[in-house]
Short mmCIF file of N, CA, C and O in Angstrom, two decimals:
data_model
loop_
_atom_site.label_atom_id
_atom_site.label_comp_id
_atom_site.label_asym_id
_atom_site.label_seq_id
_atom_site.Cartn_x
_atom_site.Cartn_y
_atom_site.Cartn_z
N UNK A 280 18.15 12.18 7.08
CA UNK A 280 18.25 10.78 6.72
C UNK A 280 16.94 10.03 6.98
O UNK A 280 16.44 9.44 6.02
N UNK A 281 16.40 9.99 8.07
CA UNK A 281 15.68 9.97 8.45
C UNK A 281 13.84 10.27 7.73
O UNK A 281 12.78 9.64 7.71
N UNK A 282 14.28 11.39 7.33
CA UNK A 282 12.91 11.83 6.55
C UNK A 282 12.86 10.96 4.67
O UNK A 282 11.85 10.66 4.04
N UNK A 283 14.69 10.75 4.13
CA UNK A 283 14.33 10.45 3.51
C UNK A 283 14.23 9.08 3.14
O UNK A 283 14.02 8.88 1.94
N UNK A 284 14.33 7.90 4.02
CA UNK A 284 13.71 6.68 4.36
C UNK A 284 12.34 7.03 4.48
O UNK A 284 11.81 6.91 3.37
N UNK A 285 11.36 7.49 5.55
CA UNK A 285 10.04 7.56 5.56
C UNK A 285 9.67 7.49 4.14
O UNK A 285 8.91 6.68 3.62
N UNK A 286 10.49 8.71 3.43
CA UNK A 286 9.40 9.05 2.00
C UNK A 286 9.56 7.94 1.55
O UNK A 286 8.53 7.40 1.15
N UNK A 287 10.79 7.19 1.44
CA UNK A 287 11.28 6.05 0.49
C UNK A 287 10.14 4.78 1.05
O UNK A 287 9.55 4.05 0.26
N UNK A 288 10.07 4.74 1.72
CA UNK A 288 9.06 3.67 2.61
C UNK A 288 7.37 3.68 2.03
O UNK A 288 6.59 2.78 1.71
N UNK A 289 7.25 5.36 2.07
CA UNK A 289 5.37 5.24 2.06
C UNK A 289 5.43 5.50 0.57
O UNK A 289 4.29 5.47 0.10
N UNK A 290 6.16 5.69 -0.14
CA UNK A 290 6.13 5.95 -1.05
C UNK A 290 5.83 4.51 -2.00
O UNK A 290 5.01 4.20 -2.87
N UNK A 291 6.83 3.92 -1.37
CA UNK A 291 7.16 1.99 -2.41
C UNK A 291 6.02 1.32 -1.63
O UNK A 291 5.86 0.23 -2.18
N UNK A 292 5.19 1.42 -0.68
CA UNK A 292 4.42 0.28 -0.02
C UNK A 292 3.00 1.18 -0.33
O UNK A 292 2.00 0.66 -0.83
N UNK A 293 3.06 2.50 0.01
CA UNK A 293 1.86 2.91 -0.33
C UNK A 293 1.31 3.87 -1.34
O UNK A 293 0.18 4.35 -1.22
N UNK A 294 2.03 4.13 -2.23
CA UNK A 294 2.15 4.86 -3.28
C UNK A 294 0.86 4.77 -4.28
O UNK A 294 0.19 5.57 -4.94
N UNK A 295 0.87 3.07 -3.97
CA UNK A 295 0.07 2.95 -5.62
C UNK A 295 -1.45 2.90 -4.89
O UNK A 295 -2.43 2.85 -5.63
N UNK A 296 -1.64 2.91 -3.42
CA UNK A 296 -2.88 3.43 -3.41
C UNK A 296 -3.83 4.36 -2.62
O UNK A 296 -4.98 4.35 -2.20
N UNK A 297 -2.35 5.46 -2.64
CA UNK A 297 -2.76 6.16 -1.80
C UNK A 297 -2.65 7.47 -3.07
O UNK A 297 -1.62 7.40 -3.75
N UNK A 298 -3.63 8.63 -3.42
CA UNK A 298 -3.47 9.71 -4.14
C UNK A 298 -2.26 10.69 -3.62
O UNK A 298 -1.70 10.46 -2.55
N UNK A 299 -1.89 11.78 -4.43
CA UNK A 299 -0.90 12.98 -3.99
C UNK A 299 -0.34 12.69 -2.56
O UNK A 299 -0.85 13.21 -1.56
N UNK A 300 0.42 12.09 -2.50
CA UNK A 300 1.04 11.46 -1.28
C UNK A 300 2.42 12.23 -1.40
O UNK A 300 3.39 11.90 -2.08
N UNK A 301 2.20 13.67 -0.33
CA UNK A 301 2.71 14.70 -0.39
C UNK A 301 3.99 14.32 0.76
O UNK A 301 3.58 13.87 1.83
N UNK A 302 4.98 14.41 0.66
CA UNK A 302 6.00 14.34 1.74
C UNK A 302 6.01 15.53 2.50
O UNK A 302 6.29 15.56 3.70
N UNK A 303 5.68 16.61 1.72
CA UNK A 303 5.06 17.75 2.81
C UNK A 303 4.59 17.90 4.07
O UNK A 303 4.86 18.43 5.14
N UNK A 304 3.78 17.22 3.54
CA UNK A 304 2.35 16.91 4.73
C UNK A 304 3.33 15.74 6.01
O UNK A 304 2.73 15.24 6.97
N UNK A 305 4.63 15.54 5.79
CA UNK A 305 4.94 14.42 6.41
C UNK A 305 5.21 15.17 8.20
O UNK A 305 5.85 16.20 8.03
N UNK A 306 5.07 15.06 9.00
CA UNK A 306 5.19 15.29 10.80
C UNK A 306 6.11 13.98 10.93
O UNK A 306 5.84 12.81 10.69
N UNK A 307 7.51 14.71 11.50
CA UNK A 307 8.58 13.68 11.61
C UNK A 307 9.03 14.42 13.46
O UNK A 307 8.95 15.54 13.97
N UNK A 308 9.53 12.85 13.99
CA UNK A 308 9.54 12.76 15.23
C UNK A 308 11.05 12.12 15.04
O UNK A 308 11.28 10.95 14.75
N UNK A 309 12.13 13.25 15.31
CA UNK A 309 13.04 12.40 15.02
C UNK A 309 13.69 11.44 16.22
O UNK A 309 14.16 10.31 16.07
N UNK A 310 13.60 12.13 17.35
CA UNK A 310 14.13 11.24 18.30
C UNK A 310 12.98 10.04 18.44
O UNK A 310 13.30 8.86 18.36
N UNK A 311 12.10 10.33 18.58
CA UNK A 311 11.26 8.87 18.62
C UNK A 311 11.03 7.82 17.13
O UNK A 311 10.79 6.62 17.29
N UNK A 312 11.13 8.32 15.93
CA UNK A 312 11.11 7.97 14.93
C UNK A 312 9.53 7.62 13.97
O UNK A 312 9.19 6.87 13.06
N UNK A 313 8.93 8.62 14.80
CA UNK A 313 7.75 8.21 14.19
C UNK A 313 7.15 9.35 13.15
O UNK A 313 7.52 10.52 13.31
N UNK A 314 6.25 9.02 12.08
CA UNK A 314 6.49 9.40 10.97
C UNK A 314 4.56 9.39 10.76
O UNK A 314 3.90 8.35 10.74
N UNK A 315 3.99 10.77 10.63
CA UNK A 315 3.06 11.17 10.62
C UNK A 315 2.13 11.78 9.04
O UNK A 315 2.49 12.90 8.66
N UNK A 316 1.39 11.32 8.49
CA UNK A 316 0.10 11.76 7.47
C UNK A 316 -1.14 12.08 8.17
O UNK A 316 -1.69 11.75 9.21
N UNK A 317 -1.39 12.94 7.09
CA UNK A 317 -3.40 12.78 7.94
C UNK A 317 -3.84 13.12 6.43
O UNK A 317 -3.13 13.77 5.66
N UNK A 318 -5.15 12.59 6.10
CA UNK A 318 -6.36 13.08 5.39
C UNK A 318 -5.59 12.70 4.44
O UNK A 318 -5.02 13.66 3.92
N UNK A 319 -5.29 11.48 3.91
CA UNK A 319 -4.75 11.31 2.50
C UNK A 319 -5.58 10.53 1.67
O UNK A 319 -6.09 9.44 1.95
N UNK A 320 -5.67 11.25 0.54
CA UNK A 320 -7.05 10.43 -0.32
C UNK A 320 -6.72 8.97 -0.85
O UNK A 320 -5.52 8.71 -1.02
N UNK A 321 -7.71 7.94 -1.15
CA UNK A 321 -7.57 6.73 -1.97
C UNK A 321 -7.10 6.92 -2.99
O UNK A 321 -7.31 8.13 -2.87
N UNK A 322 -6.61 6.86 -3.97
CA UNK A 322 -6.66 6.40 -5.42
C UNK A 322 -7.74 5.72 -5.78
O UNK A 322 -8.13 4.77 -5.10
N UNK A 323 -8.39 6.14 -6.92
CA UNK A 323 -9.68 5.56 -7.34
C UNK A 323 -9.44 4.03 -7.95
O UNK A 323 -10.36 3.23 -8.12
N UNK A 324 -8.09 3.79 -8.22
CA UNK A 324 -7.80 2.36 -8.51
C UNK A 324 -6.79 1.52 -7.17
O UNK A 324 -5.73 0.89 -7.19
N UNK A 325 -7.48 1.78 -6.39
CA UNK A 325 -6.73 1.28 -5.19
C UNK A 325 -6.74 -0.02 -4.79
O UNK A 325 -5.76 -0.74 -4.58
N UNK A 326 -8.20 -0.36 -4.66
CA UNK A 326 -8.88 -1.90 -4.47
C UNK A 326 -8.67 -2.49 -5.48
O UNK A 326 -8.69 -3.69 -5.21
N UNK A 327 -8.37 -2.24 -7.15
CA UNK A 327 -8.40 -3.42 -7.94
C UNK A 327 -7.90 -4.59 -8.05
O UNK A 327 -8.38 -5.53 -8.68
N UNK A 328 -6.74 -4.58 -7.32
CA UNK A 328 -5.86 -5.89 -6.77
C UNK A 328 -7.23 -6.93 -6.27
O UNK A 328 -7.19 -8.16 -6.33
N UNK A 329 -8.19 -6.27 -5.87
CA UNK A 329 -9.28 -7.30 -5.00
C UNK A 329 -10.40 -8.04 -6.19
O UNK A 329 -10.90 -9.15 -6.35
N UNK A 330 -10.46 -6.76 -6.87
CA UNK A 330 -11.83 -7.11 -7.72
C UNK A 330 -11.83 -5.82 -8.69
O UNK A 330 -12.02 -4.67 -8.30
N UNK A 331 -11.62 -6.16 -9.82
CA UNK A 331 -10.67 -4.86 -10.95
C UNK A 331 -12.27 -4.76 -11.43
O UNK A 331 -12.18 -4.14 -12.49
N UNK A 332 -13.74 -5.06 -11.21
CA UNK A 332 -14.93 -3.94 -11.55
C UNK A 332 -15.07 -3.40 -10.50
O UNK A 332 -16.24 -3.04 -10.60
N UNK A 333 -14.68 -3.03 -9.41
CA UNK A 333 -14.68 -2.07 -8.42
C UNK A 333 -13.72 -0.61 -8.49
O UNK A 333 -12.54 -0.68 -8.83
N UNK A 334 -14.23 0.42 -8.23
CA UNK A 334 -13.34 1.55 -7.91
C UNK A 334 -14.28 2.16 -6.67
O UNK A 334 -15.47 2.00 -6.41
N UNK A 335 -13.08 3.06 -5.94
CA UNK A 335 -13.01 3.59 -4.89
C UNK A 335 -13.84 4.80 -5.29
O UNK A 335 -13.22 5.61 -5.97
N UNK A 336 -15.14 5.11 -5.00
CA UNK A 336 -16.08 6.29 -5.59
C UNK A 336 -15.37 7.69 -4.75
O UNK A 336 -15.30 8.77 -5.32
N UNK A 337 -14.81 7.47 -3.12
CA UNK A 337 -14.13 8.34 -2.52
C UNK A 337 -13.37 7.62 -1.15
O UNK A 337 -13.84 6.89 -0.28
N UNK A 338 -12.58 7.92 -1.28
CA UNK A 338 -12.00 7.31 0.46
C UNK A 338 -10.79 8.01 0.81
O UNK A 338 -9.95 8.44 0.03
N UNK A 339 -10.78 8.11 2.27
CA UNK A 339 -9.80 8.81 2.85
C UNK A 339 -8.72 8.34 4.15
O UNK A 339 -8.99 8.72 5.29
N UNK A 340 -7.81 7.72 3.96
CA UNK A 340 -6.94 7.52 5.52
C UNK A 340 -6.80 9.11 6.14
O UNK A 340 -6.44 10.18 5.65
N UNK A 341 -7.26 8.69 7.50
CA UNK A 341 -7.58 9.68 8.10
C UNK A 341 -6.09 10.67 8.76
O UNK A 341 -5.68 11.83 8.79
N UNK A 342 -5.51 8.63 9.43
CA UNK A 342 -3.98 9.10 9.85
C UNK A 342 -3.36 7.97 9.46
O UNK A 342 -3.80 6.83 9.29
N UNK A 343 -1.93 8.55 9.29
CA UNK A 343 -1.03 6.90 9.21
C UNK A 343 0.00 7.51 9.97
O UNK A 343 0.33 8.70 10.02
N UNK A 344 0.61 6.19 10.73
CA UNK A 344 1.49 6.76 11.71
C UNK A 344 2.46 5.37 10.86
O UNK A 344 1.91 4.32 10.51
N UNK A 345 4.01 5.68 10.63
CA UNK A 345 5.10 5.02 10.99
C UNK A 345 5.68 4.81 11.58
O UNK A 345 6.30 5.80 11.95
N UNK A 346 6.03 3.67 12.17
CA UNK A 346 7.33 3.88 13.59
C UNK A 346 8.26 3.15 13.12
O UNK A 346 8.35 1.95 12.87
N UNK A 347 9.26 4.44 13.00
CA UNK A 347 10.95 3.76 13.04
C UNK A 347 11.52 3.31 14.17
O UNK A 347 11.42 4.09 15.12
N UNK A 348 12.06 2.36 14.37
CA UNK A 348 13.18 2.09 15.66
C UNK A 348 14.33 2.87 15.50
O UNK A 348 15.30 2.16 15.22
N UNK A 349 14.52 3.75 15.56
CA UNK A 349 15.48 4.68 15.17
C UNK A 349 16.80 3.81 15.93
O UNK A 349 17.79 3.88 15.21
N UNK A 350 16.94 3.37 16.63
CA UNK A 350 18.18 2.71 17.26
C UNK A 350 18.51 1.55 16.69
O UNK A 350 19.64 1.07 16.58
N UNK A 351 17.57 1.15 16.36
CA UNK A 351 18.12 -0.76 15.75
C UNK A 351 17.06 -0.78 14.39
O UNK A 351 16.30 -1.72 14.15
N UNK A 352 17.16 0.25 13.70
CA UNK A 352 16.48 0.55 12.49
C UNK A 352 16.18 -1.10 11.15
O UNK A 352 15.29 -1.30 10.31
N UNK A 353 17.75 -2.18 11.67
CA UNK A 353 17.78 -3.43 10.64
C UNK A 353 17.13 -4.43 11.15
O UNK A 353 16.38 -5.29 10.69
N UNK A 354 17.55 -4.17 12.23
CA UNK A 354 16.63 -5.84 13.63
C UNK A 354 15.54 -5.42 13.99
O UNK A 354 14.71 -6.21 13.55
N UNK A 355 15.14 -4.79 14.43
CA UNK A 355 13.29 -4.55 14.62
C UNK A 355 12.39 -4.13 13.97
O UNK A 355 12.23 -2.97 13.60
N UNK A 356 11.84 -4.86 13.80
CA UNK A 356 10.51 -4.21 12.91
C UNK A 356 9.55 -2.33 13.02
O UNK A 356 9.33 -1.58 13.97
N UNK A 357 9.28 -2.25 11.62
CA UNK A 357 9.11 -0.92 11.41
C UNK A 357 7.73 -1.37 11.77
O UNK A 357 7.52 -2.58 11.72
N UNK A 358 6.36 -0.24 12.25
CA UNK A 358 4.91 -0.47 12.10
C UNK A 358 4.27 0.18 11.19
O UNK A 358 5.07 0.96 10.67
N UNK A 359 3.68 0.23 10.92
CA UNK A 359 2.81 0.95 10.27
C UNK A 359 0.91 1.00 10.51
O UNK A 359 0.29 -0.06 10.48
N UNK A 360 0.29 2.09 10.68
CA UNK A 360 -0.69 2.23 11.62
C UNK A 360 -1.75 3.11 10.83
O UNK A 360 -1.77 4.34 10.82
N UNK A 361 -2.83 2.07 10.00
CA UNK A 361 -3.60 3.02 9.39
C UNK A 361 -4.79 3.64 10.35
O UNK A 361 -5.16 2.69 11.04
N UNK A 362 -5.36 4.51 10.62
CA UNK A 362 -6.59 4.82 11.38
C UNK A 362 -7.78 5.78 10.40
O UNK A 362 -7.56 6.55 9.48
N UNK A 363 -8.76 5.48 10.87
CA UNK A 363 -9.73 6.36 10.58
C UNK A 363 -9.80 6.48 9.34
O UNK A 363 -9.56 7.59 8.86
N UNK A 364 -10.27 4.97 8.15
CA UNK A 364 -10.18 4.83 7.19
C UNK A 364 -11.78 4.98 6.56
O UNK A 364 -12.81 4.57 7.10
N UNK A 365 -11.67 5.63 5.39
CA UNK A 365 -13.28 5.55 5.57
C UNK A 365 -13.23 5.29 3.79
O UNK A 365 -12.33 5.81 3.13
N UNK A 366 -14.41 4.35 3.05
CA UNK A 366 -14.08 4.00 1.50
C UNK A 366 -15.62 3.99 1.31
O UNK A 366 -16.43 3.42 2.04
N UNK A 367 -15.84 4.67 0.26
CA UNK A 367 -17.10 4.47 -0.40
C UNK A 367 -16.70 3.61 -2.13
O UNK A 367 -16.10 4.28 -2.97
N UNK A 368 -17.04 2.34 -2.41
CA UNK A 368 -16.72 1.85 -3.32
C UNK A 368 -17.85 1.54 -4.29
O UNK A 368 -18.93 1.35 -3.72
N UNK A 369 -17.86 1.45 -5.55
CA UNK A 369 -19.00 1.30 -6.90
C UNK A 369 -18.48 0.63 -7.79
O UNK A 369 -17.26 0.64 -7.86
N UNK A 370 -19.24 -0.13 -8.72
CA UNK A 370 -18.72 -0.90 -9.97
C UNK A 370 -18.10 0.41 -10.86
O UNK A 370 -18.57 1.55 -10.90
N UNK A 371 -17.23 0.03 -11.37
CA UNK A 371 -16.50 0.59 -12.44
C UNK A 371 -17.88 0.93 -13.47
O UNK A 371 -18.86 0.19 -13.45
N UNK A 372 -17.78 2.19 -14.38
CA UNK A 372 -18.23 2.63 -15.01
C UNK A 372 -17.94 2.01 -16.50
O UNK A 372 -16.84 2.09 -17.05
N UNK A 373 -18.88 1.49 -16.97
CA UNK A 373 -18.54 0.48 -18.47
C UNK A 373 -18.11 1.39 -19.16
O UNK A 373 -17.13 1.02 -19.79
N UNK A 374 -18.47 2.80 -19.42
CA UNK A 374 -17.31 3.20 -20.88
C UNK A 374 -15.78 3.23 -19.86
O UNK A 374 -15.02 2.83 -20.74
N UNK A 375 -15.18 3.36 -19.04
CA UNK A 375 -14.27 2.83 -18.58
C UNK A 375 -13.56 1.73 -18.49
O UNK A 375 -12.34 1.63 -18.34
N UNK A 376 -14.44 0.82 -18.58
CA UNK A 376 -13.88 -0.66 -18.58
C UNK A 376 -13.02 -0.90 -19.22
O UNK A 376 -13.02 -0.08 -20.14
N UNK A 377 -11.90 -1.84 -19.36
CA UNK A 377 -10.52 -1.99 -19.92
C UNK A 377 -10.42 -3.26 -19.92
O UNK A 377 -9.66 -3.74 -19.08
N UNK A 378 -11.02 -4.03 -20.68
CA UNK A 378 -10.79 -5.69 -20.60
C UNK A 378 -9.19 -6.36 -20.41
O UNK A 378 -8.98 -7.49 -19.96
N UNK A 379 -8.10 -5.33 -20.89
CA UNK A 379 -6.81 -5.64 -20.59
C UNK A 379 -6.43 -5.87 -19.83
O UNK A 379 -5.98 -6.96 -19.49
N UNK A 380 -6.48 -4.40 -19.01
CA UNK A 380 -6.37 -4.17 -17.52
C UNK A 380 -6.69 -4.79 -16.44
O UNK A 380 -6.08 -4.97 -15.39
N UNK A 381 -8.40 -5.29 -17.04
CA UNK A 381 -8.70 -6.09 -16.26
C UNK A 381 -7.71 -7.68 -16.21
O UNK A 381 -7.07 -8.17 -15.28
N UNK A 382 -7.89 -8.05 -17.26
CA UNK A 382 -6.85 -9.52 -17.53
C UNK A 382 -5.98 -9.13 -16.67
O UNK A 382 -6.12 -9.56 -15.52
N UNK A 383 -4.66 -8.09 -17.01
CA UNK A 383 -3.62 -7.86 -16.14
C UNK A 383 -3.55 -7.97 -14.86
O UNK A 383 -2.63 -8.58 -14.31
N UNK A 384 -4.66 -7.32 -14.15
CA UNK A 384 -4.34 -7.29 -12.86
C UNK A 384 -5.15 -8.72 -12.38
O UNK A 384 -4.77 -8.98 -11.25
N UNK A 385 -5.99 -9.58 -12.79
CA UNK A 385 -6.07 -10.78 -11.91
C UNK A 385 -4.57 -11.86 -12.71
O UNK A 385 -4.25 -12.93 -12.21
N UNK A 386 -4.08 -11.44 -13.58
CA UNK A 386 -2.64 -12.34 -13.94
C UNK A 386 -1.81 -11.72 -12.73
O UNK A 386 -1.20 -12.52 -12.02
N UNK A 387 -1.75 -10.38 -12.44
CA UNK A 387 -1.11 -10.28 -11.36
C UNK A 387 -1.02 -10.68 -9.81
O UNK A 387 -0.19 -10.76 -8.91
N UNK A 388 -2.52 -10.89 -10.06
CA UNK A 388 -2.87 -11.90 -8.03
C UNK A 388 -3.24 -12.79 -8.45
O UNK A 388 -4.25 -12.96 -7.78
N UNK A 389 -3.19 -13.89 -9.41
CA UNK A 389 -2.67 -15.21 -9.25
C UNK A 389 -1.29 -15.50 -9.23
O UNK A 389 -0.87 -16.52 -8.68
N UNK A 390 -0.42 -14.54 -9.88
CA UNK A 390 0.94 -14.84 -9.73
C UNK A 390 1.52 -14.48 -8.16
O UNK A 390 2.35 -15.12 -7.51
N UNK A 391 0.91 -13.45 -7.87
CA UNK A 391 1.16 -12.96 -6.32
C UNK A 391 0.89 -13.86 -5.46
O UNK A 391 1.46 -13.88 -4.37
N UNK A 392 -0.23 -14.97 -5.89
CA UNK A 392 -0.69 -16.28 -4.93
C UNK A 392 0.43 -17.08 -5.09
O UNK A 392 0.84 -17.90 -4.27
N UNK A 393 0.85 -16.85 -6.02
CA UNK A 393 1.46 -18.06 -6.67
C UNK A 393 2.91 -18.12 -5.82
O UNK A 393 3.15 -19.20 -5.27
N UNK A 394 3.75 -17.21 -5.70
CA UNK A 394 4.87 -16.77 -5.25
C UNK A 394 4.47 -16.91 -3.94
O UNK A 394 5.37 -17.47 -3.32
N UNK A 395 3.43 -16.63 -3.17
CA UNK A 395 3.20 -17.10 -1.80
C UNK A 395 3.44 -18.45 -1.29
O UNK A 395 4.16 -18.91 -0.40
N UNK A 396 2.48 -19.03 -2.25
CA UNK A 396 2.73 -20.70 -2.50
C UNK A 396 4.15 -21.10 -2.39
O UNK A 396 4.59 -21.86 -1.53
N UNK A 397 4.79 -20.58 -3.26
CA UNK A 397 6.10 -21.45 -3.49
C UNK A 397 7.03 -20.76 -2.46
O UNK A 397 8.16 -21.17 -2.22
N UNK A 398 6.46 -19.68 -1.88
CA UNK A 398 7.52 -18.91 -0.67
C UNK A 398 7.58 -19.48 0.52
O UNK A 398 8.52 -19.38 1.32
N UNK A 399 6.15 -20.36 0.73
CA UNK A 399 5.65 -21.09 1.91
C UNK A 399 6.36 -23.19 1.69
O UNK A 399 6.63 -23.95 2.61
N UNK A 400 6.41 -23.36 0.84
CA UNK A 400 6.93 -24.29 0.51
C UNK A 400 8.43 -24.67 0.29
O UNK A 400 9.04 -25.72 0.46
N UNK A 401 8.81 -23.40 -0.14
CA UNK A 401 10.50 -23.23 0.04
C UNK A 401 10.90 -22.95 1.98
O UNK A 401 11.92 -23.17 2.63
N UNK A 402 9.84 -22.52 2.29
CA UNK A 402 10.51 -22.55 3.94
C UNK A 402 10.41 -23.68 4.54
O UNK A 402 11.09 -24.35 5.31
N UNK A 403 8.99 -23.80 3.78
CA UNK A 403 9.09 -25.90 4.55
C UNK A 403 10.70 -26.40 4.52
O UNK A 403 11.57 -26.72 5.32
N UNK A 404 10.47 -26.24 2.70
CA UNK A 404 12.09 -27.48 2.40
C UNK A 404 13.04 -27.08 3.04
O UNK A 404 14.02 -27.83 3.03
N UNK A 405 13.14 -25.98 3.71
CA UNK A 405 14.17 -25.69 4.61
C UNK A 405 14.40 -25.68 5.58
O UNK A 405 15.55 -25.59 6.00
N UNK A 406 13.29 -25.78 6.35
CA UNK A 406 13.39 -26.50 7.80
C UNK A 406 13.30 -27.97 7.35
O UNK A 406 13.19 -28.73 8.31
N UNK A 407 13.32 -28.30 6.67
CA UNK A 407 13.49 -29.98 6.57
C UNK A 407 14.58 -30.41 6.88
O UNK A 407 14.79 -31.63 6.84
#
C-alpha cells in the first residue's frame, strides 16, 4: 500500500520533471515510512515553467527522500527532501524553438499566478 502511494506521489508532483522515474529504483522503509531515489536525471524541459528559452543541457537529483507519517498519514504533513542537485542549463536551440509552446507555457504561469491570487484573496474573505 504503501509503495503504491509513494509511486502515486513522485510520480503526480515530480513526474514532469524528473526523466525515467523508475519505481524500481524506489528504497522503501516501511515501518518508518520513508521513501528513497538516487541519481535521477532532469528532464531537458524541466525549468520551462521559469523561462521556456531555457533547457536543462544535463542535471541530476542526487537523492530524494519522502517521508510518510505512516501513523497519521491525513493530519501530518508528508516531506519531501531534494539533495545533491546539480543543473547545467543553455538557451534552447532555435531549430527547436516552438513559438506555441512557448505561448503555452507562459499562458500557463500567468494563470498559475493567477489562481494564487485569487486563492490568497478567497482566504482573506474568509477570515473576514
Amino acid at each position: 500500500m504503501l509503495e503504491g502511494l509513494a509511486t502515486w506521489f513522485l510520480n503526480n508532483y515530480l513526474g514532469k520533471y524528473l526523466e525515467n522515474l523508475d519505481t524500481d529504483q524506489l528504497s522503501i522503509s516501511l515501518l518508518q515510512g520513508a521513501v528513497e531515489l538516487e541519481n535521477v536525471p532532469l528532464r531537458k524541459d524541466a525549468l520551462r515553467f521559469i523561462e521556456p528559452s531555457i533547457e536543462v543541457r544535463t542535471g541530476v537529483v542526487g537523492h530524494i527522500k519522502l517521508t510518510i507519517p505512516v501513523s497519521r498519514m491525513r493530519s501530518e504533513p508528508w516531506t519531501l527532501l531534494l539533495e545533491k542537485v546539480s543543473i547545467v542549463l543553455g538557451p534552447q536551440k532555435f531549430n527547436q524553438y516552438d513559438e506555441e509552446a512557448d505561448d503555452l507555457v507562459r499562458l500557463e504561469t500567468k494563470l498559475a499566478a493567477l489562481d494564487g491570487i485569487e486563492g490568497d484573496w478567497r482566504a482573506a474573505q474568509d477570515g473576514e
